[in-house]
mmCIF file of C-alpha atoms in Angstrom:
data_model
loop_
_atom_site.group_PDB
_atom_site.id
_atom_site.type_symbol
_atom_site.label_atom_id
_atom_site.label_comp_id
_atom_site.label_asym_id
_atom_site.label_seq_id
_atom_site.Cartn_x
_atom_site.Cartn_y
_atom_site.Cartn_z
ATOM 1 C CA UNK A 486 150.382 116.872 107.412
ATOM 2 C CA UNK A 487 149.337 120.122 108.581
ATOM 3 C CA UNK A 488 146.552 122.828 106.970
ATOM 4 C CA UNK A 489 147.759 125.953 107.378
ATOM 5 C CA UNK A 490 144.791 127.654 105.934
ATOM 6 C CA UNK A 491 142.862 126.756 108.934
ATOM 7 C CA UNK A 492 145.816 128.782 111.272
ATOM 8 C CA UNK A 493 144.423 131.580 109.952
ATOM 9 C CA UNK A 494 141.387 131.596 111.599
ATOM 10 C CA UNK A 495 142.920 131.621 115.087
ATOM 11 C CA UNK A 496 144.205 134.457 117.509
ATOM 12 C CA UNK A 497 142.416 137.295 115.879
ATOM 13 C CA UNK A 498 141.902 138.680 119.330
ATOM 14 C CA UNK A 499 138.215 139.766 118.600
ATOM 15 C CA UNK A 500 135.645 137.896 121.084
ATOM 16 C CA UNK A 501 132.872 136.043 118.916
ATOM 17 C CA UNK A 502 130.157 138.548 118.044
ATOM 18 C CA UNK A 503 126.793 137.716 119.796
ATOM 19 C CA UNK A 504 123.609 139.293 119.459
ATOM 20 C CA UNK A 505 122.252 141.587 121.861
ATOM 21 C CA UNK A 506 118.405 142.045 122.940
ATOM 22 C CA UNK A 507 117.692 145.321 124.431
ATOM 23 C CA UNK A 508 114.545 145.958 126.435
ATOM 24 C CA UNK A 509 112.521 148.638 124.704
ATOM 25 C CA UNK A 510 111.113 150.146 128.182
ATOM 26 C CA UNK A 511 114.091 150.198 130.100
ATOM 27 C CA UNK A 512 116.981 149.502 128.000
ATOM 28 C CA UNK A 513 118.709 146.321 130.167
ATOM 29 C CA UNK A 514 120.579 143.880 127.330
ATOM 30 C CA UNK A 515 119.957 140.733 127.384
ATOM 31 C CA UNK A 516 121.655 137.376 125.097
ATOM 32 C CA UNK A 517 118.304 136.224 124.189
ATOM 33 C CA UNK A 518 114.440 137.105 123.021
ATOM 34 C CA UNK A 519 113.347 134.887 125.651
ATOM 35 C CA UNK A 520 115.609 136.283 128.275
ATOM 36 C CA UNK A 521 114.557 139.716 126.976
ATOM 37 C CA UNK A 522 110.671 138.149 126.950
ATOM 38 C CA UNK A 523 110.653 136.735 130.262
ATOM 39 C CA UNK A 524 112.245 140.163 131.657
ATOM 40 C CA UNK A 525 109.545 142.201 130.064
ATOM 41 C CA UNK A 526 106.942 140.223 131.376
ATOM 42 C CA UNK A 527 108.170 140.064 135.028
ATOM 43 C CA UNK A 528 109.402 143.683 135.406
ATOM 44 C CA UNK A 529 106.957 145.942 133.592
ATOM 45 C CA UNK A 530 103.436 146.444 133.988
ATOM 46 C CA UNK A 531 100.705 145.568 131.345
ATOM 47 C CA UNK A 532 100.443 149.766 130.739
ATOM 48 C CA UNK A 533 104.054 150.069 129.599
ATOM 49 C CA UNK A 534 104.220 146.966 127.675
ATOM 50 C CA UNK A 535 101.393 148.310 125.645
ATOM 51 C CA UNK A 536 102.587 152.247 125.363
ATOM 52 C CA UNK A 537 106.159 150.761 124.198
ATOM 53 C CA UNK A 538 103.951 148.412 121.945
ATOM 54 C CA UNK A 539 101.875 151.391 120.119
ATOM 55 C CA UNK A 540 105.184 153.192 120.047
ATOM 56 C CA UNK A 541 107.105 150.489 118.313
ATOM 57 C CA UNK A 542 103.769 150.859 115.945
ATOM 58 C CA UNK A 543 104.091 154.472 115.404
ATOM 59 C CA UNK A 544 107.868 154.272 114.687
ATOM 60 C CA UNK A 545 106.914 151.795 112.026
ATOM 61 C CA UNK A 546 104.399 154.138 110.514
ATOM 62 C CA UNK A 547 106.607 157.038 110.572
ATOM 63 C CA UNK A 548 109.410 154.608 108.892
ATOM 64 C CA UNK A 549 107.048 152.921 106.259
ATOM 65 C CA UNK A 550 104.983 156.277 105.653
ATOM 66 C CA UNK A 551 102.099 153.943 106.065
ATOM 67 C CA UNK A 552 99.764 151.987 108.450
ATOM 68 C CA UNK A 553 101.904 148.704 109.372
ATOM 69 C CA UNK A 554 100.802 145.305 108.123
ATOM 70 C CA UNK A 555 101.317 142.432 110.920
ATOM 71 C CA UNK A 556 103.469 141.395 108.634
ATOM 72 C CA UNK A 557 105.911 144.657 108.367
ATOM 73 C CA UNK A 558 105.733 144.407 112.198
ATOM 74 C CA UNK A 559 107.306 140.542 112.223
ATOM 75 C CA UNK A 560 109.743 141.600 109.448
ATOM 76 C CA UNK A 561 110.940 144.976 111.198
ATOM 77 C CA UNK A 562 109.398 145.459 114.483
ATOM 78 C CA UNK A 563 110.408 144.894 117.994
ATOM 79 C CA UNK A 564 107.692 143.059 119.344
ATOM 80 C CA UNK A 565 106.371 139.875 117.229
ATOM 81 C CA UNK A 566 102.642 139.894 115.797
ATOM 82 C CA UNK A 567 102.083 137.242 118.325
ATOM 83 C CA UNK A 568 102.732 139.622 121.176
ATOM 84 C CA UNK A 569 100.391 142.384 120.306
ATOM 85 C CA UNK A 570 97.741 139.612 120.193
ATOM 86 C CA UNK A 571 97.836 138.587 123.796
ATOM 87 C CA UNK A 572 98.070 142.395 124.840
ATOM 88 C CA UNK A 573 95.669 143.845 122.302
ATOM 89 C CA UNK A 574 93.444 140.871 121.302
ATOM 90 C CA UNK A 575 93.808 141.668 117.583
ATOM 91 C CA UNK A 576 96.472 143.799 115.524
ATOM 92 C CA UNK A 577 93.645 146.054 114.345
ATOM 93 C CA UNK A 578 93.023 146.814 117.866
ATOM 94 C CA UNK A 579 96.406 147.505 118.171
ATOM 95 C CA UNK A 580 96.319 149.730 115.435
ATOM 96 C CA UNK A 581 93.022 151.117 116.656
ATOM 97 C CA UNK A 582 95.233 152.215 119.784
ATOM 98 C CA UNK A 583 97.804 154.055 118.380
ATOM 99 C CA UNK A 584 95.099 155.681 116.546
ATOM 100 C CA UNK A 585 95.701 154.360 113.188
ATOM 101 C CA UNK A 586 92.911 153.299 110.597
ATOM 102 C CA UNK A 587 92.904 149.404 110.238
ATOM 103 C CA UNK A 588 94.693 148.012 107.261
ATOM 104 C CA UNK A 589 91.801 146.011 106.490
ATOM 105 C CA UNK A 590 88.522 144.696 107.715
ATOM 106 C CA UNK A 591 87.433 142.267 105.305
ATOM 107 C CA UNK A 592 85.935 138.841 105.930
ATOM 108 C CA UNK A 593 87.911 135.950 105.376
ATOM 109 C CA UNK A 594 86.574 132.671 104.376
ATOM 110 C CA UNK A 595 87.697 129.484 105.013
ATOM 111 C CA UNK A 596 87.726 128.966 101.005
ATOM 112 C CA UNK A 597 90.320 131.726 100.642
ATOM 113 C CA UNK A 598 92.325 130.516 103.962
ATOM 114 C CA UNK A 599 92.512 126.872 102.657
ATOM 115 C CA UNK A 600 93.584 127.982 98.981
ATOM 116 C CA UNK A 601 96.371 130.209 100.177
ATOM 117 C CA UNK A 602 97.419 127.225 102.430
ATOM 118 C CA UNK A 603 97.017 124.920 98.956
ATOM 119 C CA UNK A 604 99.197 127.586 97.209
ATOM 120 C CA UNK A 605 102.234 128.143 100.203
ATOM 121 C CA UNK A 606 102.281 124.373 100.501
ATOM 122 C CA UNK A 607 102.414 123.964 96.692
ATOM 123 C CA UNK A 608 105.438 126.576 96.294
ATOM 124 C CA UNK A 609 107.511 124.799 99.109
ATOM 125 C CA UNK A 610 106.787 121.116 98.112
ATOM 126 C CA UNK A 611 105.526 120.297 101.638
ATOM 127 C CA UNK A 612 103.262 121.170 104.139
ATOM 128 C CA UNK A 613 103.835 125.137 105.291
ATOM 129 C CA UNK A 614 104.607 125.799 108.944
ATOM 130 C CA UNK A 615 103.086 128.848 110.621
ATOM 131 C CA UNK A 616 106.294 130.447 110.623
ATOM 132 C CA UNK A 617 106.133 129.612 106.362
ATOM 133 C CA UNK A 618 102.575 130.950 106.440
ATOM 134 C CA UNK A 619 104.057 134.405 108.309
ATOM 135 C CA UNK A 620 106.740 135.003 105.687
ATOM 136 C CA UNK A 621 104.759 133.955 102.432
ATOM 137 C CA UNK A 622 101.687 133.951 103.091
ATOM 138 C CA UNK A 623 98.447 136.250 102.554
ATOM 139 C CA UNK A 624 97.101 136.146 106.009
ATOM 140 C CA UNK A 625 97.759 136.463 109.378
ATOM 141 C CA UNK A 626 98.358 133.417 111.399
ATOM 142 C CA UNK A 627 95.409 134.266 113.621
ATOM 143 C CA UNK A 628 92.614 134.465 110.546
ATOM 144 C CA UNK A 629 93.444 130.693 110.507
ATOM 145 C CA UNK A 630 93.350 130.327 114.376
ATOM 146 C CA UNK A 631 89.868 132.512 114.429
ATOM 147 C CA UNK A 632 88.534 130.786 111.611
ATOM 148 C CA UNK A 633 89.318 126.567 112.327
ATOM 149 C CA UNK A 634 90.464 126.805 116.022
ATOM 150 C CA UNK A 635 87.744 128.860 117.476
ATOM 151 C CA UNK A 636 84.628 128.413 115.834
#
């Protein structure tokens, strides 16, 4: 007994679609972000990762019509919030760098970090992950690394 349904599928002639990385400095392709990660790491210097950095943050500002959150830059950005941390230090001195005025320079307490951790863990039924905390949550993953991690 044969399924013919499944013949379908085969001998399109189209090769599988795979994603494609691009290097924001110098424009080489790559399969992966890690190939694409370990290439910009090993073939730029520290002063053009951070001027394509702050121009990935101005193209985000000129897109949003508004000072980028960490968040807008993990949702539509080429470099991850984690990135501009180990350049930068913080994203407000990122922000500070491609002269922007800081979204927000409140104090956090550990109160407010542990109830948004209550609520994000309540919502999902289980205990959030840091990516979970990046997508739902209020703060930054590095308010709670700041806060419990290096007091």
């Amino acid at each position: 007994m044969s399924d013919q349904s499944n013949l379908s599928n085969f001998g399109t002639g189209d090769p599988p679609q795979t994603d494609q990385y691009e290097c924001e400095i110098c424009g080489r392709s790559f399969d992966s972000s890690k190939g694409r990660g370990i290439h910009r790491g090993q073939s730029h210097t520290d002063g053009e990762m951070k001027q394509a950095m702050i121009e990935e943050i101005d193209r985000l500002h000129d897109m949003l019509g508004k000072t980028p959150s960490l968040r807008d830059m993990d949702q539509q950005g080429n470099f991850g919030s984690k990135t501009y941390q180990k350049k930068f230090g913080t994203w407000n001195n990122a922000l500070r760098a491609a002269d922007l005025s800081v979204n927000k320079q409140q104090k956090i307490t550990k109160s407010d970090l542990v109830k948004e951790l209550k609520r994000i863990a309540e919502k999902l039924e289980r205990t959030p992950t840091s990516r979970d905390m990046a997508e739902l949550g209020e703060y930054a993953s590095s308010s709670y690394t700041n806060t419990f991690i290096m007091e």
